[in-house]
Coordinates of C-alpha atoms in Angstrom, one line a residue:
X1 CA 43.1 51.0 -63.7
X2 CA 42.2 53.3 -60.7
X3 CA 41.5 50.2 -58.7
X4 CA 45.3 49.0 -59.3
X5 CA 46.4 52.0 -58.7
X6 CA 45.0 52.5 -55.3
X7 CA 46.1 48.8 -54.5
X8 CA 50.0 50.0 -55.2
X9 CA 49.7 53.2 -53.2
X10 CA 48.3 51.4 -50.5
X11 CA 50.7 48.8 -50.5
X12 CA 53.7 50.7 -51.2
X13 CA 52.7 53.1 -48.6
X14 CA 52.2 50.0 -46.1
X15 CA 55.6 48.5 -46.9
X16 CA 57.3 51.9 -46.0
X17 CA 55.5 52.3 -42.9
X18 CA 57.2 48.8 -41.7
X19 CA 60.3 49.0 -42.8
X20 CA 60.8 52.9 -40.8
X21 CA 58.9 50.4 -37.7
X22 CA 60.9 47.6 -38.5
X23 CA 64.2 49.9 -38.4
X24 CA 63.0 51.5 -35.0
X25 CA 61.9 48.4 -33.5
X26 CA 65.9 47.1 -34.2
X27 CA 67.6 50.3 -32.8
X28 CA 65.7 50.3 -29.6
X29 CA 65.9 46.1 -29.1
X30 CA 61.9 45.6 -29.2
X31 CA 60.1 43.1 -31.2
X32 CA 58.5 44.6 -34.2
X33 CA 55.1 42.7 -33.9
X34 CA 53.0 45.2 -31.6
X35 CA 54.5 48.0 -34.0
X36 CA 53.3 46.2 -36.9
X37 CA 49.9 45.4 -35.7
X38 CA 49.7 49.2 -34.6
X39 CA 50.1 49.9 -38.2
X40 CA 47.9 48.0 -39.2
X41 CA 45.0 49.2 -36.9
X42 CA 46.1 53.0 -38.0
X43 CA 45.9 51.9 -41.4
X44 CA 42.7 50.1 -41.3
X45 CA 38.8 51.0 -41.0
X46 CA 38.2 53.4 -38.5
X47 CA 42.1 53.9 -38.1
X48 CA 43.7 57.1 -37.7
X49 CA 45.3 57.2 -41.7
X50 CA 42.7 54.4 -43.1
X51 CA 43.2 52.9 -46.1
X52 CA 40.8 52.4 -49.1
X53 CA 41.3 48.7 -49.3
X54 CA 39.6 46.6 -50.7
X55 CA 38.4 43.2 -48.4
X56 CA 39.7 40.9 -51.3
X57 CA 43.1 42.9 -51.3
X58 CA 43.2 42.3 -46.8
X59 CA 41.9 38.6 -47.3
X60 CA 44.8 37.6 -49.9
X61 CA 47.6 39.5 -47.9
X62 CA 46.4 37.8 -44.4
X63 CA 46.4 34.3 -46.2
X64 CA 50.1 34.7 -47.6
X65 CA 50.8 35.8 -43.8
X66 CA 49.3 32.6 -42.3
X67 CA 51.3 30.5 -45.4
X68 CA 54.4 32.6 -44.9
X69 CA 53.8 32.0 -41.2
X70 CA 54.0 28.5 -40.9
X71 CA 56.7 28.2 -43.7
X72 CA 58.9 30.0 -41.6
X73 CA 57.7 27.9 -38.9
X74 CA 58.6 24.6 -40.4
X75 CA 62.5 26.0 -41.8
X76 CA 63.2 26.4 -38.0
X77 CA 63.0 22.5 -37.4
X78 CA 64.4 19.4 -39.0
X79 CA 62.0 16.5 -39.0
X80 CA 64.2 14.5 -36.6
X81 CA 63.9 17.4 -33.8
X82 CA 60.2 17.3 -34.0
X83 CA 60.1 13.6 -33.7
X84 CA 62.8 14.2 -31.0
X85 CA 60.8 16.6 -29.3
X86 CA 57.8 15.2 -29.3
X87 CA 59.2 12.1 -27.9
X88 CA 60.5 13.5 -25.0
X89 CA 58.2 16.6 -24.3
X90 CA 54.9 15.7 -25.4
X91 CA 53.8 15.6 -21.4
X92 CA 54.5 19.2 -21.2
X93 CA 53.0 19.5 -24.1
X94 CA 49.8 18.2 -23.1
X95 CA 50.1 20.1 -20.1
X96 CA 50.5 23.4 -21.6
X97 CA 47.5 22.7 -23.7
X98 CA 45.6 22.2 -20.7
X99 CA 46.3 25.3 -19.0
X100 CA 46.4 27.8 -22.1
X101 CA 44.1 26.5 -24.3
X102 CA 41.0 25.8 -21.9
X103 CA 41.1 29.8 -20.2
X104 CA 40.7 30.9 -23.7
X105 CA 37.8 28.4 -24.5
X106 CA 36.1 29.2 -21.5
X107 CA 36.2 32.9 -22.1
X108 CA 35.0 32.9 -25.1
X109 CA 31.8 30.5 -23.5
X110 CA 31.1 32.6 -21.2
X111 CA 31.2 35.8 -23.3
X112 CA 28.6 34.1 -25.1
X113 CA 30.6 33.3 -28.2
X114 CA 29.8 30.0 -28.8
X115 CA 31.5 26.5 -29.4
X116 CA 33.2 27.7 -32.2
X117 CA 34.7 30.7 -31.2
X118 CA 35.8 29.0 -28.3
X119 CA 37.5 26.9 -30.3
X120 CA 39.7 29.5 -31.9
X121 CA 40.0 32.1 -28.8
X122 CA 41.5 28.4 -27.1
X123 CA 43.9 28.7 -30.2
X124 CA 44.8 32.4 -29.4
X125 CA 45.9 32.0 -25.3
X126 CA 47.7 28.3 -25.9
X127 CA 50.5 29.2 -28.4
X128 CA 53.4 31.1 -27.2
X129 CA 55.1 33.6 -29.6
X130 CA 58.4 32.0 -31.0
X131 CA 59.4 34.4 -32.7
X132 CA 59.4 37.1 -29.4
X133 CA 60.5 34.5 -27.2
X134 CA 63.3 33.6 -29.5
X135 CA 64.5 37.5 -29.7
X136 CA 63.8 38.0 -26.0
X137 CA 66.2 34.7 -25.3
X138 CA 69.3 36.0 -27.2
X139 CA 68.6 39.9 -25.9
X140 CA 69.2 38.2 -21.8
X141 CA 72.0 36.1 -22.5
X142 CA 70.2 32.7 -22.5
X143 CA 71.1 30.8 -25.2
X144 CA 73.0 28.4 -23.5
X145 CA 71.4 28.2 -20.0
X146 CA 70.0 24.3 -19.1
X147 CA 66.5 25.7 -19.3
X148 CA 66.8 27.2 -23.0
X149 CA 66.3 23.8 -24.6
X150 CA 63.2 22.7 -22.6
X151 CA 61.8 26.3 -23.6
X152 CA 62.3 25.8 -27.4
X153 CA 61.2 21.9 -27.0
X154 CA 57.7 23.3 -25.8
X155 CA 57.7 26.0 -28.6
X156 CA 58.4 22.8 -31.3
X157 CA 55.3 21.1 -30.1
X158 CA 52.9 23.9 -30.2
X159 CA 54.4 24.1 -33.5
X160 CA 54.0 20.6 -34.4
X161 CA 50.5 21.4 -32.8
X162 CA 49.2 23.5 -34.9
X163 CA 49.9 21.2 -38.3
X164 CA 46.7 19.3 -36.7
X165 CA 44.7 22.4 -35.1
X166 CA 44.4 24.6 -38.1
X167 CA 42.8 21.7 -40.0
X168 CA 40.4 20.8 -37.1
X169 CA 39.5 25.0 -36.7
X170 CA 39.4 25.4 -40.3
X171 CA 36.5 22.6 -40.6
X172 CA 35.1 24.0 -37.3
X173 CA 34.6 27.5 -39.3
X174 CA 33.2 26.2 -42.2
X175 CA 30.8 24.2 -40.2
X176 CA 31.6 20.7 -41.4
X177 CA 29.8 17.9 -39.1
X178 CA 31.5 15.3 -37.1
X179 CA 32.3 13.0 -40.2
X180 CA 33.4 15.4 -42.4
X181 CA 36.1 16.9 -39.6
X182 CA 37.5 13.4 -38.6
X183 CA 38.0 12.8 -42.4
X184 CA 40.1 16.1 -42.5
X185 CA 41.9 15.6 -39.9
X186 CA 42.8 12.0 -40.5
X187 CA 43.7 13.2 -43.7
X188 CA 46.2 16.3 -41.9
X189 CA 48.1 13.4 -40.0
X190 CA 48.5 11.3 -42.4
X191 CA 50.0 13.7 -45.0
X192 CA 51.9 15.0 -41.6
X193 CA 53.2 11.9 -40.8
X194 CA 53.9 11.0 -44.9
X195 CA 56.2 14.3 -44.8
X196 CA 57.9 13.6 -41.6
X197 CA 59.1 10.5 -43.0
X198 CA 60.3 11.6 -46.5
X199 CA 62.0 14.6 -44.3
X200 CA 64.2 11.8 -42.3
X201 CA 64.7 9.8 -45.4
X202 CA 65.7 12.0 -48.5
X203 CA 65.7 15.3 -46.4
X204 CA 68.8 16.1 -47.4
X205 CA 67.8 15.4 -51.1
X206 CA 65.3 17.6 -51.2
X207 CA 67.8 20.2 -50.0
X208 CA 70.1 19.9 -52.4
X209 CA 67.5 20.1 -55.2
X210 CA 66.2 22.9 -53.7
X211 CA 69.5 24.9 -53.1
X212 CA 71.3 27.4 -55.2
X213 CA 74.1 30.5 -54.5
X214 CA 71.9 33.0 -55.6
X215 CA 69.7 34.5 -53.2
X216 CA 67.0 35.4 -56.3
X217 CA 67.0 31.7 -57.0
X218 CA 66.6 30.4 -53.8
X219 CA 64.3 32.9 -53.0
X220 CA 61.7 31.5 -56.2
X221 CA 62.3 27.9 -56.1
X222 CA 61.2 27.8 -51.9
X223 CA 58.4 30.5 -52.5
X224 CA 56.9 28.7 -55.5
X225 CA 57.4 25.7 -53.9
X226 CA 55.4 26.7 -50.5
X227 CA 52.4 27.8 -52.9
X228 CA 52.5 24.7 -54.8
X229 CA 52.2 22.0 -52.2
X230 CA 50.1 24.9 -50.1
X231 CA 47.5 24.8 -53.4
X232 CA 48.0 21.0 -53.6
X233 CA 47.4 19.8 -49.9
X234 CA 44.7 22.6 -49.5
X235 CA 42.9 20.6 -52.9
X236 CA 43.0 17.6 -50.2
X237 CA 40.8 19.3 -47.6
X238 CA 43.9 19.9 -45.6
X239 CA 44.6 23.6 -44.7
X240 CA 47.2 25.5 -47.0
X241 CA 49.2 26.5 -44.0
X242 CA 49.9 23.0 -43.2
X243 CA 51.3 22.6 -46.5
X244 CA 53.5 25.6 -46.6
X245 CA 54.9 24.2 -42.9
X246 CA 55.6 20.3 -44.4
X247 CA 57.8 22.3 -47.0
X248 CA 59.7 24.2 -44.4
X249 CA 60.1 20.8 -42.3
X250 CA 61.4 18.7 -45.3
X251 CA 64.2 22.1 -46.3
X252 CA 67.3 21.6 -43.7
X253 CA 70.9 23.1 -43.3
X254 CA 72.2 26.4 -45.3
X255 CA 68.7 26.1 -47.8
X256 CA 66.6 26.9 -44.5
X257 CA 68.9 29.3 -43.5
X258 CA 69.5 31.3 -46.4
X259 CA 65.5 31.0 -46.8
X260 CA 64.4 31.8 -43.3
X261 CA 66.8 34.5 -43.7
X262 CA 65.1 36.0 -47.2
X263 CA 61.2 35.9 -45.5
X264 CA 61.3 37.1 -42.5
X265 CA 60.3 40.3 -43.1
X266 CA 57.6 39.1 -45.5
X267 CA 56.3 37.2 -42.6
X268 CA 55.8 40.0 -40.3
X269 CA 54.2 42.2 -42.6
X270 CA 51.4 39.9 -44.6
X271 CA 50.9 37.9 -40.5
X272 CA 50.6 41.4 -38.5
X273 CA 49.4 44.4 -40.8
X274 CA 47.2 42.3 -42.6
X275 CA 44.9 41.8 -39.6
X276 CA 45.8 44.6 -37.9
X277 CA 44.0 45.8 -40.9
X278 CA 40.6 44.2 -40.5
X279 CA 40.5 45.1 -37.2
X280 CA 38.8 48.6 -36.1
X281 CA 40.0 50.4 -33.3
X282 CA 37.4 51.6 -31.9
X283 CA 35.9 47.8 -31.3
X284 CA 38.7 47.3 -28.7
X285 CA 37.9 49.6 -25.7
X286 CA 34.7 46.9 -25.3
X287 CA 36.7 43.8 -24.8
X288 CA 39.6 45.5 -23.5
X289 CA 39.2 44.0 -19.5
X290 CA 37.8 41.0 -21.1
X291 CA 41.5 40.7 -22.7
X292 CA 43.5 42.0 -19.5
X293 CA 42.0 39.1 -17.3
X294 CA 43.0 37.0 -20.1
X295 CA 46.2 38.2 -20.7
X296 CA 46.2 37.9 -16.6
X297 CA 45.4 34.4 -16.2
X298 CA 47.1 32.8 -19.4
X299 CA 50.8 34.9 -18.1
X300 CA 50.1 32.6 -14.5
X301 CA 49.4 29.3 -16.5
X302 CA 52.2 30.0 -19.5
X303 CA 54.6 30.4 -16.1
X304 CA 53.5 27.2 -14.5
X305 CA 53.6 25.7 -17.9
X306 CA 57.4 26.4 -17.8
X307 CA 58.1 25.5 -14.0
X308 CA 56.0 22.3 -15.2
X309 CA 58.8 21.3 -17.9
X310 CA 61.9 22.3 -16.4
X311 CA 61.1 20.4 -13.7
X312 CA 60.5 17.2 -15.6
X313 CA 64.1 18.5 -17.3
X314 CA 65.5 18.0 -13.6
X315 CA 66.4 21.8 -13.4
X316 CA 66.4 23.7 -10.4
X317 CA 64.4 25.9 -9.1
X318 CA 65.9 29.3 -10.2
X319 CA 65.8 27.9 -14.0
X320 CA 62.4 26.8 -13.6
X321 CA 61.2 30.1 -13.1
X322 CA 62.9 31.6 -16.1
X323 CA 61.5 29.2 -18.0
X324 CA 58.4 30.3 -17.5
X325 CA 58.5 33.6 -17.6
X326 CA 60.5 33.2 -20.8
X327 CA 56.8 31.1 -22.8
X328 CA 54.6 33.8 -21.3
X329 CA 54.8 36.2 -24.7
X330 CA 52.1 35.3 -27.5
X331 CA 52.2 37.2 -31.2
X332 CA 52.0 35.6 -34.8
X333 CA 50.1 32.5 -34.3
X334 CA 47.5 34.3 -31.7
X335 CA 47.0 36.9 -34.6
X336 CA 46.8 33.9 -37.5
X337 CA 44.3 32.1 -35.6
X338 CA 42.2 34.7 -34.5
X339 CA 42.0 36.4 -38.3
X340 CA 40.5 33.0 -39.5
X341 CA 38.0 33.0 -36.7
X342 CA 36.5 37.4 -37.3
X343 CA 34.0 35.9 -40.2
X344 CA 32.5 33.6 -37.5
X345 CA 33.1 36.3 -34.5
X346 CA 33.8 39.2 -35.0
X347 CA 35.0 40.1 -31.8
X348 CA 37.4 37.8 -31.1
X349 CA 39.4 40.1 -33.3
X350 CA 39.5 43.3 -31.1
X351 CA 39.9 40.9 -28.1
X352 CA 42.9 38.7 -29.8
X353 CA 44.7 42.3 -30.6
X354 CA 44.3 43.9 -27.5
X355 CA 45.5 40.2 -25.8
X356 CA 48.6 39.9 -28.3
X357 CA 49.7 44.2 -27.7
X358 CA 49.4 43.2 -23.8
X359 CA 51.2 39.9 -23.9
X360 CA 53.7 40.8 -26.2
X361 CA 55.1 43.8 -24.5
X362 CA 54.5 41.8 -20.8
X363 CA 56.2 38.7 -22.4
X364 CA 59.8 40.2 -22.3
X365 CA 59.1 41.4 -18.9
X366 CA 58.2 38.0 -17.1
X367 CA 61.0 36.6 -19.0
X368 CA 63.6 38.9 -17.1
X369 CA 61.7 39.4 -13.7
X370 CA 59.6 36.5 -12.6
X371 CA 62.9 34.7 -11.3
X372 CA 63.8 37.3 -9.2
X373 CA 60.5 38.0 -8.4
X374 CA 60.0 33.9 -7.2
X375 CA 63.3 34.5 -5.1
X376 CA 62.3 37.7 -3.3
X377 CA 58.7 36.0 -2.5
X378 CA 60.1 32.8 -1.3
X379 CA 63.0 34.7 0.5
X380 CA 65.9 32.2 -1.5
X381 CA 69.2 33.4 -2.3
X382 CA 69.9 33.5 -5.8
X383 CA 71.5 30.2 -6.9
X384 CA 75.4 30.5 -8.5
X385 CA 75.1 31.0 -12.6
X386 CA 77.4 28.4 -13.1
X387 CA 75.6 25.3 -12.4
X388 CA 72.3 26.4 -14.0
X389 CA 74.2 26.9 -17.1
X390 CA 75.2 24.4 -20.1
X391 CA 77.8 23.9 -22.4
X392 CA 77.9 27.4 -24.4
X393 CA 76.3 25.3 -27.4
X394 CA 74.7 27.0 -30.3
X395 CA 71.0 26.6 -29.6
X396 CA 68.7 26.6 -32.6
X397 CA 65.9 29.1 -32.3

C-alpha cells in the first residue's frame, strides 16, 4: 500500500511539474522538450528534488513514451505521403544518414564505447526533432515557403527510418547474432510494407471504424488499439514502437487529428521526464565537451544536409540555407533511442541529454540565422521573398 502510494505522489507530483513547464514553455514561444528533460533530471537520482521511484515504475513510463512516441509519429502521415516521400526524397535521405548518423558512430568508437553503442549514439545525431522543427517553422512564418516541403519530406523519412532501425538496435542490444537480426528485420519490413498497403487500400475503413464524436471514445479505441497491435507485433520479434507507428500510419483525416490532438501531451511527458529521470546529473559534466563537439559537427552536417535537398528541389540559394538551419534541432527520438541503449552504456545517457539540451535550444537559432549568416559571409544581397515563396498552402506538419 505504501509502495502505491509513493507511485501516486510521485506521479501526480511529476504531472504538475509539466503542465506549470508546459504552460510557461507556451507563454514565452519555447519548445517544452529541454524543460521537460530538466524536470526530469531534477526529479531523478542525484537530482535537485529526487524522487523515490522505483526502476520498474521509470522503465514502464519510458516504454509508453517510446510507444506514444512513434504513435504520434505515424498520425502525422498518411501511407501515400510516405510512399510519396520516399519516392522522391530517399537520395537525401541517404544522404542525411550519411552525414548524421556516422559522426555519432564514430564518437562513440572512439570514446571507446563499442560497436553497439555506436550503433545507438549513430541513432541519437541522425534524427532531427520533428516536433521542434515543426513548432520552430510555424513560429518564423514558413509554412508556405518552397523549402518547407523538402524540410518535412526529410523529416518523413527519418520517420519512415526508424520503423526499420529500432528493430535492428533493439536486436543489436539484446545481442542477437547475425541470423537472428536479419530474421527481425526482414520480419519489420515485411509487416511495414503489409501495413503500408492495407493503409492505401482500406485506410479510410479503418478510419471510420475507428472514429467517434466523443473525445473519451476516441481517445480509448486509438489508445487500446496502439497497445494491442504494439503487444502483438512486439510477440513477432518486431519492436512495440513499430507497432504503435503502423497504427498511426493506417488512422487518416479528422481520426488522426482529433487523436494527435488528445496525446500530445502524453507524449512529451512519458518520452522526456521518463529518461530525464534515469539520468543523474552529476554524470553530465564528464561528457559534456564530448557532446558540444557533437552537437558542433552534427549542426554543420544537419545544414549541408538541408542545402543538399533543397538543392535537388531546384531552390535557390537563400532557401537552401533555411532549410538547413531549419533540420539542425534534435529532441524526442535522440532521447528514445538513447534510453534503450543506458543498460548497454550507460553513458551515452548523460552524453545524449547534454547533446539534445544543446541542440534543441541551438536548433531554433540556425533555423532563423544561418541564412543571413550565409548572405553576410558570401557578401550576396538578400534575394526578393516573393519568388522563394509558394502558394500559401496548408502544409502538414
Amino acid at each position: 500500500m505504501h509502495n502505491t502510494a509513493t507511485m501516486l505522489i510521485e506521479l501526480g507530483a511529476i504531472i504538475l511539474a509539466l503542465g506549470l513547464l508546459g504552460r510557461l514553455a507556451g507563454r514565452v514561444g519555447f519548445s517544452p522538450i529541454p524543460l521537460y528533460l530538466l524536470a526530469g533530471l531534477a526529479f531523478g537520482n542525484g537530482g535537485i528534488l529526487a524522487l523515490q521511484a522505483s526502476e520498474e515504475f521509470i522503465a514502464v513510463g519510458a516504454e509508453i513514451g517510446v510507444i506514444l512516441l512513434l504513435l504520434m509519429l505515424g498520425l502525422e502521415y498518411s501511407a501515400s505521403e510516405l510512399v510519396t516521400n520516399l519516392r522522391t526524397q530517399y537520395p537525401s535521405g541517404a544522404v542525411d544518414f550519411v552525414l548524421n548518423a556516422v559522426p555519432g558512430a564514430v564518437a562513440a568508437l572512439i570514446l571507446g564505447w563499442g560497436p553497439v553503442a555506436a550503433v545507438a549514439l549513430a541513432g541519437v545525431t541522425w534524427i532531427s526533432s520533428s516536433g521542434v522543427i515543426a513548432k520552430v517553422l510555424g513560429d518564423l512564418r514558413r509554412l508556405g515557403n518552397r523549402e518547407t516541403p523538402v524540410v518535412l519530406g526529410v523529416l518523413v523519412i527519418e520517420d519512415l527510418a526508424m520503423a526499420v532501425y529500432l528493430p535492428i538496435l533493439i536486436t543489436v542490444l539484446a545481442g542477437a547474432g547475425l541470423a537472428g537480426g536479419s530474421v527481425t528485420l526482414l520480419i519489420a519490413l515485411g509487416t511495414v510494407g503489409a501495413v503500408l498497403y492495407l493503409a492505401l487500400r482500406h485506410g479510410r475503413l479503418i478510419s471510420r471504424a475507428v472514429s467517434s464524436d466523443n473525445p473519451e471514445m476516441l481517445l480509448l479505441v486509438v489508445l487500446g488499439l496502439t497497445l494491442l497491435v504494439a503487444g502483438l507485433t512486439q510477440e513477432l520479434q518486431v519492436s512495440a514502437a513499430v507497432g504503435a507507428f503502423l497504427v498511426g500510419i493506417a488512422l487518416s483525416g479528422e481520426v488522426a487529428e482529433g487523436a494527435s490532438n488528445l496525446l500530445t501531451p502524453l507524449r512529451d511527458l512519458f518520452a522526456a521526464v521518463f529518461f530525464g529521470l534515469s539520468t543523474d546529473p552529476a554524470d553530465i559534466p564528464p561528457v559534456l565537451v564530448p557532446a558540444l563537439l557533437l552537437a558542433f559537427v552534427t549542426a554543420l552536417t544537419k545544414i549541408a544536409t538541408g542545402w543538399y535537398a533543397a538543392r535537388r528541389a531546384g531552390i535557390k540559394g537563400a532557401g537552401r540555407w533555411r532549410a538547413g538551419g531549419t533540420l539542425v534541432a534534435r529532441g524526442e527520438f535522440s532521447i528514445v533511442i538513447a534510453g534503450l541503449a543506458v543498460g548497454v552504456e550507460p553513458r551515452i545517457g548523460p552524453l545524449a541529454t547534454a547533446y539534445v539540451l544543446i541542440l534543441v535550444v541551438v536548433g531554433p537559432l540556425t533555423a532563423r540565422w544561418t541564412e543571413p549568416l550565409a548572405r553576410r559571409l558570401t557578401g550576396r544581397r538578400k534575394t526578393p521573398v516573393g519568388p522563394e515563396r509558394a502558394a500559401p498552402e496548408p502544409a502538414k506538419v
